PDB file of C-alpha atoms and ligand atoms in Angstrom:
ATOM      1  CA  UNK F   1      72.880 110.649 114.137  1.00  0.00           C
ATOM      2  CA  UNK F   2      75.557 108.407 113.032  1.00  0.00           C
ATOM      3  CA  UNK F   3      76.450 105.558 115.346  1.00  0.00           C
ATOM      4  CA  UNK F   4      80.242 104.683 115.378  1.00  0.00           C
ATOM      5  CA  UNK F   5      82.066 101.604 116.153  1.00  0.00           C
ATOM      6  CA  UNK F   6      85.674 101.907 115.360  1.00  0.00           C
ATOM      7  CA  UNK F   7      87.279  98.710 116.552  1.00  0.00           C
ATOM      8  CA  UNK F   8      86.255  95.078 115.899  1.00  0.00           C
ATOM      9  CA  UNK F   9      87.591  91.645 114.730  1.00  0.00           C
ATOM     10  CA  UNK F  10      86.757  89.118 112.160  1.00  0.00           C
ATOM     11  CA  UNK F  11      88.158  85.791 111.012  1.00  0.00           C
ATOM     12  CA  UNK F  12      90.754  87.768 109.318  1.00  0.00           C
ATOM     13  CA  UNK F  13      92.414  87.875 112.768  1.00  0.00           C
ATOM     14  CA  UNK F  14      90.993  86.497 115.930  1.00  0.00           C
ATOM     15  CA  UNK F  15      87.267  87.133 115.647  1.00  0.00           C
ATOM     16  CA  UNK F  16      84.770  84.309 115.296  1.00  0.00           C
ATOM     17  CA  UNK F  17      82.731  85.811 112.548  1.00  0.00           C
ATOM     18  CA  UNK F  18      83.645  86.511 108.686  1.00  0.00           C
ATOM     19  CA  UNK F  19      83.864  90.156 107.609  1.00  0.00           C
ATOM     20  CA  UNK F  20      80.346  89.796 105.872  1.00  0.00           C
ATOM     21  CA  UNK F  21      78.799  88.433 109.211  1.00  0.00           C
ATOM     22  CA  UNK F  22      80.432  91.073 111.503  1.00  0.00           C
ATOM     23  CA  UNK F  23      79.242  93.884 109.143  1.00  0.00           C
ATOM     24  CA  UNK F  24      75.743  92.261 109.285  1.00  0.00           C
ATOM     25  CA  UNK F  25      75.969  92.043 113.108  1.00  0.00           C
ATOM     26  CA  UNK F  26      76.932  95.585 113.630  1.00  0.00           C
ATOM     27  CA  UNK F  27      74.157  96.691 111.199  1.00  0.00           C
ATOM     28  CA  UNK F  28      71.690  94.868 113.138  1.00  0.00           C
ATOM     29  CA  UNK F  29      72.854  96.638 116.491  1.00  0.00           C
ATOM     30  CA  UNK F  30      72.245  99.882 114.649  1.00  0.00           C
ATOM     31  CA  UNK F  31      75.969 100.849 113.771  1.00  0.00           C
ATOM     32  CA  UNK F  32      76.145 102.829 110.411  1.00  0.00           C
ATOM     33  CA  UNK F  33      79.891 103.664 110.570  1.00  0.00           C
ATOM     34  CA  UNK F  34      82.101 100.801 111.214  1.00  0.00           C
ATOM     35  CA  UNK F  35      85.800 100.285 111.134  1.00  0.00           C
ATOM     36  CA  UNK F  36      87.019  96.583 110.963  1.00  0.00           C
ATOM     37  CA  UNK F  37      90.293  96.438 112.759  1.00  0.00           C
ATOM     38  CA  UNK F  38      91.957  93.124 112.727  1.00  0.00           C
ATOM     39  CA  UNK F  39      95.228  92.460 114.213  1.00  0.00           C
ATOM     40  CA  UNK F  40      98.390  93.198 111.773  1.00  0.00           C
ATOM     41  CA  UNK F  41      96.311  92.611 108.726  1.00  0.00           C
ATOM     42  CA  UNK F  42      93.941  94.303 106.305  1.00  0.00           C
ATOM     43  CA  UNK F  43      92.818  91.114 104.706  1.00  0.00           C
ATOM     44  CA  UNK F  44      89.247  91.212 105.765  1.00  0.00           C
ATOM     45  CA  UNK F  45      88.596  94.757 104.404  1.00  0.00           C
ATOM     46  CA  UNK F  46      87.576  93.859 100.883  1.00  0.00           C
ATOM     47  CA  UNK F  47      84.932  91.544 101.861  1.00  0.00           C
ATOM     48  CA  UNK F  48      83.773  93.768 104.640  1.00  0.00           C
ATOM     49  CA  UNK F  49      83.586  96.682 102.022  1.00  0.00           C
ATOM     50  CA  UNK F  50      81.156  94.651  99.916  1.00  0.00           C
ATOM     51  CA  UNK F  51      78.884  93.636 102.873  1.00  0.00           C
ATOM     52  CA  UNK F  52      79.001  97.453 103.993  1.00  0.00           C
ATOM     53  CA  UNK F  53      77.790  98.603 100.534  1.00  0.00           C
ATOM     54  CA  UNK F  54      74.996  96.139 100.603  1.00  0.00           C
ATOM     55  CA  UNK F  55      73.839  97.413 103.819  1.00  0.00           C
ATOM     56  CA  UNK F  56      74.439 100.852 102.831  1.00  0.00           C
ATOM     57  CA  UNK F  57      76.664 101.899 105.739  1.00  0.00           C
ATOM     58  CA  UNK F  58      80.058 103.420 105.896  1.00  0.00           C
ATOM     59  CA  UNK F  59      83.063 101.120 106.233  1.00  0.00           C
ATOM     60  CA  UNK F  60      86.285 102.610 107.459  1.00  0.00           C
ATOM     61  CA  UNK F  61      89.495 100.886 106.619  1.00  0.00           C
ATOM     62  CA  UNK F  62      91.121  99.892 109.705  1.00  0.00           C
ATOM     63  CA  UNK F  63      93.624  97.668 111.516  1.00  0.00           C
ATOM     64  CA  UNK F  64      95.180  97.001 114.912  1.00  0.00           C
ATOM     65  CA  UNK F  65      98.887  97.035 115.089  1.00  0.00           C
ATOM     66  CA  UNK F  66     100.757  95.129 117.563  1.00  0.00           C
ATOM     67  CA  UNK F  67     103.636  97.401 119.239  1.00  0.00           C
ATOM     68  CA  UNK F  68     106.383  96.715 121.799  1.00  0.00           C
ATOM     69  CA  UNK F  69     106.970  99.705 123.982  1.00  0.00           C
ATOM     70  CA  UNK F  70     109.300  99.228 126.735  1.00  0.00           C
ATOM     71  CA  UNK F  71     108.016  95.929 128.360  1.00  0.00           C
ATOM     72  CA  UNK F  72     104.577  96.612 127.285  1.00  0.00           C
ATOM     73  CA  UNK F  73     102.470  95.214 124.338  1.00  0.00           C
ATOM     74  CA  UNK F  74     100.532  98.203 123.182  1.00  0.00           C
ATOM     75  CA  UNK F  75      97.909  98.189 120.371  1.00  0.00           C
ATOM     76  CA  UNK F  76      97.740 101.060 117.851  1.00  0.00           C
ATOM     77  CA  UNK F  77      94.405 101.088 115.880  1.00  0.00           C
ATOM     78  CA  UNK F  78      94.814 102.781 112.276  1.00  0.00           C
ATOM     79  CA  UNK F  79      91.714 104.171 110.758  1.00  0.00           C
ATOM     80  CA  UNK F  80      91.118 105.438 107.111  1.00  0.00           C
ATOM     81  CA  UNK F  81      94.179 103.643 105.784  1.00  0.00           C
ATOM     82  CA  UNK F  82      95.054 103.182 102.042  1.00  0.00           C
ATOM     83  CA  UNK F  83      95.176  99.287 101.791  1.00  0.00           C
ATOM     84  CA  UNK F  84      97.762  99.540  98.861  1.00  0.00           C
ATOM     85  CA  UNK F  85     100.370 101.545 100.989  1.00  0.00           C
ATOM     86  CA  UNK F  86     103.772  99.735 100.614  1.00  0.00           C
ATOM     87  CA  UNK F  87     105.287 100.568 103.861  1.00  0.00           C
ATOM     88  CA  UNK F  88     102.280  99.645 105.679  1.00  0.00           C
ATOM     89  CA  UNK F  89     101.812  96.220 104.051  1.00  0.00           C
ATOM     90  CA  UNK F  90     105.603  95.517 104.270  1.00  0.00           C
ATOM     91  CA  UNK F  91     105.504  96.323 107.935  1.00  0.00           C
ATOM     92  CA  UNK F  92     102.504  94.099 108.609  1.00  0.00           C
ATOM     93  CA  UNK F  93     104.247  91.226 106.827  1.00  0.00           C
ATOM     94  CA  UNK F  94     107.044  91.509 109.018  1.00  0.00           C
ATOM     95  CA  UNK F  95     104.887  91.452 112.057  1.00  0.00           C
ATOM     96  CA  UNK F  96     102.873  88.427 110.577  1.00  0.00           C
ATOM     97  CA  UNK F  97     106.064  86.550 110.027  1.00  0.00           C
ATOM     98  CA  UNK F  98     106.979  86.942 113.807  1.00  0.00           C
ATOM     99  CA  UNK F  99     103.424  85.776 114.604  1.00  0.00           C
ATOM    100  CA  UNK F 100     104.054  82.679 112.699  1.00  0.00           C
ATOM    101  CA  UNK F 101     107.186  81.872 114.601  1.00  0.00           C
ATOM    102  CA  UNK F 102     105.677  82.649 117.810  1.00  0.00           C
ATOM    103  CA  UNK F 103     102.633  80.627 117.338  1.00  0.00           C
ATOM    104  CA  UNK F 104     104.844  77.559 117.012  1.00  0.00           C
ATOM    105  CA  UNK F 105     106.825  78.659 120.017  1.00  0.00           C
ATOM    106  CA  UNK F 106     103.665  78.907 122.171  1.00  0.00           C
ATOM    107  CA  UNK F 107     102.962  75.414 120.968  1.00  0.00           C
ATOM    108  CA  UNK F 108     106.317  74.139 122.007  1.00  0.00           C
ATOM    109  CA  UNK F 109     106.101  75.915 125.443  1.00  0.00           C
ATOM    110  CA  UNK F 110     102.593  74.685 126.285  1.00  0.00           C
ATOM    111  CA  UNK F 111     103.880  71.179 125.626  1.00  0.00           C
ATOM    112  CA  UNK F 112     107.331  71.623 127.616  1.00  0.00           C
ATOM    113  CA  UNK F 113     106.006  73.570 130.596  1.00  0.00           C
ATOM    114  CA  UNK F 114     102.263  72.551 130.779  1.00  0.00           C
ATOM    115  CA  UNK F 115     102.230  69.079 129.257  1.00  0.00           C
ATOM    116  CA  UNK F 116      99.734  70.162 126.739  1.00  0.00           C
ATOM    117  CA  UNK F 117     100.228  68.140 123.425  1.00  0.00           C
ATOM    118  CA  UNK F 118      98.872  69.368 119.988  1.00  0.00           C
ATOM    119  CA  UNK F 119      98.115  73.085 121.034  1.00  0.00           C
ATOM    120  CA  UNK F 120      99.803  74.648 117.993  1.00  0.00           C
ATOM    121  CA  UNK F 121      97.681  72.459 115.571  1.00  0.00           C
ATOM    122  CA  UNK F 122      94.491  72.905 117.712  1.00  0.00           C
ATOM    123  CA  UNK F 123      94.996  76.691 117.647  1.00  0.00           C
ATOM    124  CA  UNK F 124      95.600  76.523 113.818  1.00  0.00           C
ATOM    125  CA  UNK F 125      92.244  74.734 113.326  1.00  0.00           C
ATOM    126  CA  UNK F 126      90.494  77.943 114.660  1.00  0.00           C
ATOM    127  CA  UNK F 127      92.629  80.303 112.594  1.00  0.00           C
ATOM    128  CA  UNK F 128      90.879  80.197 109.089  1.00  0.00           C
ATOM    129  CA  UNK F 129      94.238  80.043 107.493  1.00  0.00           C
ATOM    130  CA  UNK F 130      95.224  83.406 108.971  1.00  0.00           C
ATOM    131  CA  UNK F 131      97.870  84.451 111.404  1.00  0.00           C
ATOM    132  CA  UNK F 132      97.522  82.587 114.420  1.00  0.00           C
ATOM    133  CA  UNK F 133      97.240  84.458 117.836  1.00  0.00           C
ATOM    134  CA  UNK F 134      96.666  83.929 121.491  1.00  0.00           C
ATOM    135  CA  UNK F 135      93.034  84.067 120.982  1.00  0.00           C
ATOM    136  CA  UNK F 136      93.078  80.936 118.703  1.00  0.00           C
ATOM    137  CA  UNK F 137      95.034  79.173 121.484  1.00  0.00           C
ATOM    138  CA  UNK F 138      92.390  80.277 123.899  1.00  0.00           C
ATOM    139  CA  UNK F 139      89.666  78.763 121.906  1.00  0.00           C
ATOM    140  CA  UNK F 140      91.434  75.483 121.449  1.00  0.00           C
ATOM    141  CA  UNK F 141      92.280  75.290 125.295  1.00  0.00           C
ATOM    142  CA  UNK F 142      88.692  75.874 126.027  1.00  0.00           C
ATOM    143  CA  UNK F 143      87.613  73.539 123.386  1.00  0.00           C
ATOM    144  CA  UNK F 144      89.543  70.629 125.025  1.00  0.00           C
ATOM    145  CA  UNK F 145      88.174  71.435 128.410  1.00  0.00           C
ATOM    146  CA  UNK F 146      91.339  72.852 130.097  1.00  0.00           C
ATOM    147  CA  UNK F 147      89.385  75.888 131.222  1.00  0.00           C
ATOM    148  CA  UNK F 148      85.887  76.981 130.758  1.00  0.00           C
ATOM    149  CA  UNK F 149      86.334  80.674 129.519  1.00  0.00           C
ATOM    150  CA  UNK F 150      88.690  83.213 127.808  1.00  0.00           C
ATOM    151  CA  UNK F 151      89.315  84.838 131.121  1.00  0.00           C
ATOM    152  CA  UNK F 152      90.427  81.910 132.950  1.00  0.00           C
ATOM    153  CA  UNK F 153      92.413  80.320 130.148  1.00  0.00           C
ATOM    154  CA  UNK F 154      94.451  83.579 129.577  1.00  0.00           C
ATOM    155  CA  UNK F 155      95.161  83.994 133.297  1.00  0.00           C
ATOM    156  CA  UNK F 156      96.391  80.435 133.616  1.00  0.00           C
ATOM    157  CA  UNK F 157      98.320  79.790 130.280  1.00  0.00           C
ATOM    158  CA  UNK F 158      98.737  83.072 128.220  1.00  0.00           C
ATOM    159  CA  UNK F 159      99.497  86.106 129.954  1.00  0.00           C
ATOM    160  CA  UNK F 160     103.158  87.083 131.001  1.00  0.00           C
ATOM    161  CA  UNK F 161     104.710  84.546 133.225  1.00  0.00           C
ATOM    162  CA  UNK F 162     102.482  81.662 132.315  1.00  0.00           C
ATOM    163  CA  UNK F 163     103.665  78.729 130.115  1.00  0.00           C
ATOM    164  CA  UNK F 164     102.079  79.938 126.755  1.00  0.00           C
ATOM    165  CA  UNK F 165     103.405  83.605 126.916  1.00  0.00           C
ATOM    166  CA  UNK F 166     106.126  84.473 124.467  1.00  0.00           C
ATOM    167  CA  UNK F 167     107.444  87.935 124.778  1.00  0.00           C
ATOM    168  CA  UNK F 168     106.566  90.053 121.516  1.00  0.00           C
ATOM    169  CA  UNK F 169     108.867  91.452 119.087  1.00  0.00           C
ATOM    170  CA  UNK F 170     106.350  93.640 117.560  1.00  0.00           C
ATOM    171  CA  UNK F 171     106.599  97.022 115.657  1.00  0.00           C
ATOM    172  CA  UNK F 172     108.121  99.975 117.324  1.00  0.00           C
ATOM    173  CA  UNK F 173     105.667 102.579 118.267  1.00  0.00           C
ATOM    174  CA  UNK F 174     107.206 105.043 115.669  1.00  0.00           C
ATOM    175  CA  UNK F 175     106.960 102.417 113.039  1.00  0.00           C
ATOM    176  CA  UNK F 176     103.382 101.864 113.638  1.00  0.00           C
ATOM    177  CA  UNK F 177     102.437 105.556 113.782  1.00  0.00           C
ATOM    178  CA  UNK F 178     104.362 106.237 110.730  1.00  0.00           C
ATOM    179  CA  UNK F 179     102.841 103.325 108.525  1.00  0.00           C
ATOM    180  CA  UNK F 180      99.401 104.452 109.201  1.00  0.00           C
ATOM    181  CA  UNK F 181     100.265 108.071 108.587  1.00  0.00           C
ATOM    182  CA  UNK F 182     102.111 107.180 105.384  1.00  0.00           C
ATOM    183  CA  UNK F 183      98.842 105.355 104.418  1.00  0.00           C
ATOM    184  CA  UNK F 184      96.723 108.468 104.887  1.00  0.00           C
ATOM    185  CA  UNK F 185      95.190 107.210 108.133  1.00  0.00           C
ATOM    186  CA  UNK F 186      94.855 108.178 111.605  1.00  0.00           C
ATOM    187  CA  UNK F 187      96.592 106.513 114.569  1.00  0.00           C
ATOM    188  CA  UNK F 188      94.647 105.708 117.676  1.00  0.00           C
ATOM    189  CA  UNK F 189      95.848 103.990 121.103  1.00  0.00           C
ATOM    190  CA  UNK F 190      93.744 101.296 121.624  1.00  0.00           C
ATOM    191  CA  UNK F 191      91.996 100.527 124.989  1.00  0.00           C
ATOM    192  CA  UNK F 192      94.606 102.658 126.997  1.00  0.00           C
ATOM    193  CA  UNK F 193      92.764 101.914 130.209  1.00  0.00           C
ATOM    194  CA  UNK F 194      93.401  98.129 129.781  1.00  0.00           C
ATOM    195  CA  UNK F 195      97.300  98.379 129.885  1.00  0.00           C
ATOM    196  CA  UNK F 196      98.749  97.489 133.188  1.00  0.00           C
ATOM    197  CA  UNK F 197     100.736 100.603 133.149  1.00  0.00           C
ATOM    198  CA  UNK F 198     101.353 103.375 136.036  1.00  0.00           C
ATOM    199  CA  UNK F 199      99.680 106.500 135.170  1.00  0.00           C
ATOM    200  CA  UNK F 200     103.085 108.160 134.841  1.00  0.00           C
ATOM    201  CA  UNK F 201     103.953 105.577 132.145  1.00  0.00           C
ATOM    202  CA  UNK F 202     100.675 105.992 130.373  1.00  0.00           C
ATOM    203  CA  UNK F 203     101.048 109.565 130.316  1.00  0.00           C
ATOM    204  CA  UNK F 204     104.738 109.259 128.829  1.00  0.00           C
ATOM    205  CA  UNK F 205     103.178 106.867 126.186  1.00  0.00           C
ATOM    206  CA  UNK F 206     100.591 109.648 125.216  1.00  0.00           C
ATOM    207  CA  UNK F 207     103.303 112.256 124.990  1.00  0.00           C
ATOM    208  CA  UNK F 208     105.594 110.110 122.769  1.00  0.00           C
ATOM    209  CA  UNK F 209     102.521 109.030 120.603  1.00  0.00           C
ATOM    210  CA  UNK F 210     101.520 112.664 120.020  1.00  0.00           C
ATOM    211  CA  UNK F 211     105.000 113.741 119.173  1.00  0.00           C
ATOM    212  CA  UNK F 212     105.267 110.931 116.739  1.00  0.00           C
ATOM    213  CA  UNK F 213     102.102 112.177 114.975  1.00  0.00           C
ATOM    214  CA  UNK F 214      99.478 109.982 116.669  1.00  0.00           C
ATOM    215  CA  UNK F 215      95.992 111.324 116.332  1.00  0.00           C
ATOM    216  CA  UNK F 216      93.552 109.806 119.149  1.00  0.00           C
ATOM    217  CA  UNK F 217      93.083 107.814 122.185  1.00  0.00           C
ATOM    218  CA  UNK F 218      90.285 105.182 122.621  1.00  0.00           C
ATOM    219  CA  UNK F 219      88.282 107.064 125.243  1.00  0.00           C
ATOM    220  CA  UNK F 220      85.282 104.616 124.890  1.00  0.00           C
ATOM    221  CA  UNK F 221      86.025 101.064 124.610  1.00  0.00           C
ATOM    222  CA  UNK F 222      84.023  97.749 125.077  1.00  0.00           C
ATOM    223  CA  UNK F 223      85.500  96.921 128.582  1.00  0.00           C
ATOM    224  CA  UNK F 224      85.542 100.121 130.123  1.00  0.00           C
ATOM    225  CA  UNK F 225      83.902 101.268 133.234  1.00  0.00           C
ATOM    226  CA  UNK F 226      82.532 104.707 133.799  1.00  0.00           C
ATOM    227  CA  UNK F 227      85.646 105.667 135.591  1.00  0.00           C
ATOM    228  CA  UNK F 228      87.824 104.488 132.739  1.00  0.00           C
ATOM    229  CA  UNK F 229      85.817 106.614 130.272  1.00  0.00           C
ATOM    230  CA  UNK F 230      86.132 109.697 132.438  1.00  0.00           C
ATOM    231  CA  UNK F 231      89.766 109.187 133.120  1.00  0.00           C
ATOM    232  CA  UNK F 232      90.722 108.543 129.551  1.00  0.00           C
ATOM    233  CA  UNK F 233      88.572 111.698 128.423  1.00  0.00           C
ATOM    234  CA  UNK F 234      90.510 113.904 130.641  1.00  0.00           C
ATOM    235  CA  UNK F 235      93.941 112.449 129.254  1.00  0.00           C
ATOM    236  CA  UNK F 236      92.685 113.022 125.857  1.00  0.00           C
ATOM    237  CA  UNK F 237      91.771 116.783 126.526  1.00  0.00           C
ATOM    238  CA  UNK F 238      95.215 117.162 128.448  1.00  0.00           C
ATOM    239  CA  UNK F 239      97.258 115.721 125.649  1.00  0.00           C
ATOM    240  CA  UNK F 240      95.337 117.212 122.940  1.00  0.00           C
ATOM    241  CA  UNK F 241      94.291 113.906 121.253  1.00  0.00           C
ATOM    242  CA  UNK F 242      91.136 113.248 119.598  1.00  0.00           C
ATOM    243  CA  UNK F 243      88.771 110.782 121.034  1.00  0.00           C
ATOM    244  CA  UNK F 244      87.733 107.406 119.375  1.00  0.00           C
ATOM    245  CA  UNK F 245      85.245 104.726 120.451  1.00  0.00           C
ATOM    246  CA  UNK F 246      85.258 100.910 119.647  1.00  0.00           C
ATOM    247  CA  UNK F 247      83.679  97.856 121.190  1.00  0.00           C
ATOM    248  CA  UNK F 248      86.731  95.519 120.292  1.00  0.00           C
ATOM    249  CA  UNK F 249      84.249  92.985 119.334  1.00  0.00           C
ATOM    250  CA  UNK F 250      85.495  89.576 118.756  1.00  0.00           C
ATOM    251  CA  UNK F 251      82.584  87.287 119.282  1.00  0.00           C
ATOM    252  CA  UNK F 252      79.240  87.460 121.233  1.00  0.00           C
ATOM    253  CA  UNK F 253      80.326  88.393 124.747  1.00  0.00           C
ATOM    254  CA  UNK F 254      83.956  88.497 123.980  1.00  0.00           C
ATOM    255  CA  UNK F 255      84.901  92.039 125.132  1.00  0.00           C
ATOM    256  CA  UNK F 256      81.582  93.910 124.161  1.00  0.00           C
ATOM    257  CA  UNK F 257      78.730  93.372 121.791  1.00  0.00           C
ATOM    258  CA  UNK F 258      77.907  95.961 118.938  1.00  0.00           C
ATOM    259  CA  UNK F 259      75.551  98.863 119.887  1.00  0.00           C
ATOM    260  CA  UNK F 260      76.274  99.080 123.449  1.00  0.00           C
ATOM    261  CA  UNK F 261      79.066 101.656 123.674  1.00  0.00           C
ATOM    262  CA  UNK F 262      78.330 104.721 125.855  1.00  0.00           C
ATOM    263  CA  UNK F 263      78.690 108.154 124.056  1.00  0.00           C
ATOM    264  CA  UNK F 264      82.090 109.894 123.992  1.00  0.00           C
ATOM    265  CA  UNK F 265      81.841 112.638 126.848  1.00  0.00           C
ATOM    266  CA  UNK F 266      80.769 116.060 125.432  1.00  0.00           C
ATOM    267  CA  UNK F 267      84.199 117.616 126.496  1.00  0.00           C
ATOM    268  CA  UNK F 268      86.201 115.491 123.832  1.00  0.00           C
ATOM    269  CA  UNK F 269      86.575 116.042 120.192  1.00  0.00           C
ATOM    270  CA  UNK F 270      85.519 112.896 118.450  1.00  0.00           C
ATOM    271  CA  UNK F 271      88.181 111.619 115.860  1.00  0.00           C
ATOM    272  CA  UNK F 272      85.312 111.737 113.172  1.00  0.00           C
ATOM    273  CA  UNK F 273      84.512 115.406 113.695  1.00  0.00           C
ATOM    274  CA  UNK F 274      85.859 116.330 110.178  1.00  0.00           C
ATOM    275  CA  UNK F 275      85.276 113.150 108.406  1.00  0.00           C
ATOM    276  CA  UNK F 276      83.066 113.013 105.245  1.00  0.00           C
ATOM    277  CA  UNK F 277      80.721 110.651 107.288  1.00  0.00           C
ATOM    278  CA  UNK F 278      79.771 113.730 109.467  1.00  0.00           C
ATOM    279  CA  UNK F 279      79.509 116.279 106.582  1.00  0.00           C
ATOM    280  CA  UNK F 280      77.087 113.790 105.030  1.00  0.00           C
ATOM    281  CA  UNK F 281      74.747 114.557 107.723  1.00  0.00           C
ATOM    282  CA  UNK F 282      75.418 118.244 107.590  1.00  0.00           C
ATOM    283  CA  UNK F 283      74.532 118.337 103.932  1.00  0.00           C
ATOM    284  CA  UNK F 284      71.237 116.616 104.379  1.00  0.00           C
TER     285      UNK F 284
HETATM  286  P1  AMP N 301      98.033  88.496 120.549  1.00  0.00           P
HETATM  287  O1  AMP N 301      97.807  89.667 119.567  1.00  0.00           O
HETATM  288  O2  AMP N 301      98.186  87.076 119.827  1.00  0.00           O
HETATM  289  O3  AMP N 301      98.991  88.617 121.686  1.00  0.00           O
HETATM  290  O4  AMP N 301      96.535  88.389 121.141  1.00  0.00           O
HETATM  291  C1  AMP N 301      96.107  89.316 121.716  1.00  0.00           C
HETATM  292  C2  AMP N 301      94.464  89.094 121.851  1.00  0.00           C
HETATM  293  O5  AMP N 301      94.052  88.194 122.896  1.00  0.00           O
HETATM  294  C3  AMP N 301      93.502  90.244 122.256  1.00  0.00           C
HETATM  295  O6  AMP N 301      93.436  91.230 121.049  1.00  0.00           O
HETATM  296  C4  AMP N 301      92.357  89.607 122.702  1.00  0.00           C
HETATM  297  O7  AMP N 301      91.655  89.247 121.658  1.00  0.00           O
HETATM  298  C5  AMP N 301      92.806  88.379 123.456  1.00  0.00           C
HETATM  299  N1  AMP N 301      93.013  88.603 124.902  1.00  0.00           N
HETATM  300  C6  AMP N 301      94.236  89.135 125.437  1.00  0.00           C
HETATM  301  N2  AMP N 301      93.864  88.925 126.882  1.00  0.00           N
HETATM  302  C7  AMP N 301      92.668  88.431 126.967  1.00  0.00           C
HETATM  303  C8  AMP N 301      91.751  88.082 128.281  1.00  0.00           C
HETATM  304  N3  AMP N 301      92.265  88.292 129.459  1.00  0.00           N
HETATM  305  N4  AMP N 301      90.591  87.715 128.042  1.00  0.00           N
HETATM  306  C9  AMP N 301      90.118  87.389 126.616  1.00  0.00           C
HETATM  307  N5  AMP N 301      90.866  87.716 125.474  1.00  0.00           N
HETATM  308  C10 AMP N 301      92.025  88.330 125.683  1.00  0.00           C
HETATM  309 MN1   MN N 302      92.096  90.180 119.550  1.00  0.00          MN
HETATM  310 MN1   MN N 303      93.810  95.204 121.295  1.00  0.00          MN
HETATM  311 MN1   MN N 304      91.097  94.644 119.297  1.00  0.00          MN
END
């Protein structure tokens, strides 16, 4: 039986391991179909593919696009995209340009409103020359002893209403879904149970997403409770979306480790039901 993990991060965005190390870690945990889904970039995928080939596992070309939807920051995972798609790469570049400005602005605000000097430079030193995100600021602030862990540092400095929060001007939902579809991929709403959204709003998101051509919902995600899985499975069925599963692995213990995801409930149709990775099993 294949073991899938369709959401994780490397040093191409805010993960702590290189794509090669991420693949090796996933393989060690028994994953044999892996999607690397870095934030707003496909830069880690070439390296990941070489590692996946060496380990003889399937690598799905993935990414996680930052989207602004009403006042919410929603994440859309793309799976199976063509890396050379022009609309996709142009769109991602636009988001990364915003990220570059935003990182400097986070640094300015942390200085102005929290009295913390040098946060931008500190975050940059954790970013491996890639786009800087809040995860890099979190790592820097932990390293200088401001707070002991991610959860505390986000809560105090990096979430809405706190000094280091800069409202995003991310892609529109329609743009993200279109870029993914134009690149031949499937669009997935990442970690839907994690958004601080009313049920009504979440349902509105699912309706819009499906109408735009979105394919799936992360019914299983690294941080979900049993109830979350049950609720998301029911929503996937109700709105006729496929079900995806991913740890959102960033680092050991940051969201979830590889190999620990529960199965997708039987009443859902997995996003991989018609993938070649499944047919390979049938052929054997
Ligand atoms: P950004 O895309 O720069 O806004 O950063 C979003 C990333 O920050 C997410 O993908 C997570 O990696 C991380 N993050 C957000 N909230 C938390 C949290 N409460 N605890 C740990 N990591 C978080
Ligand atoms: Mn992240
Ligand atoms: Mn996310
Ligand atoms: Mn993620």
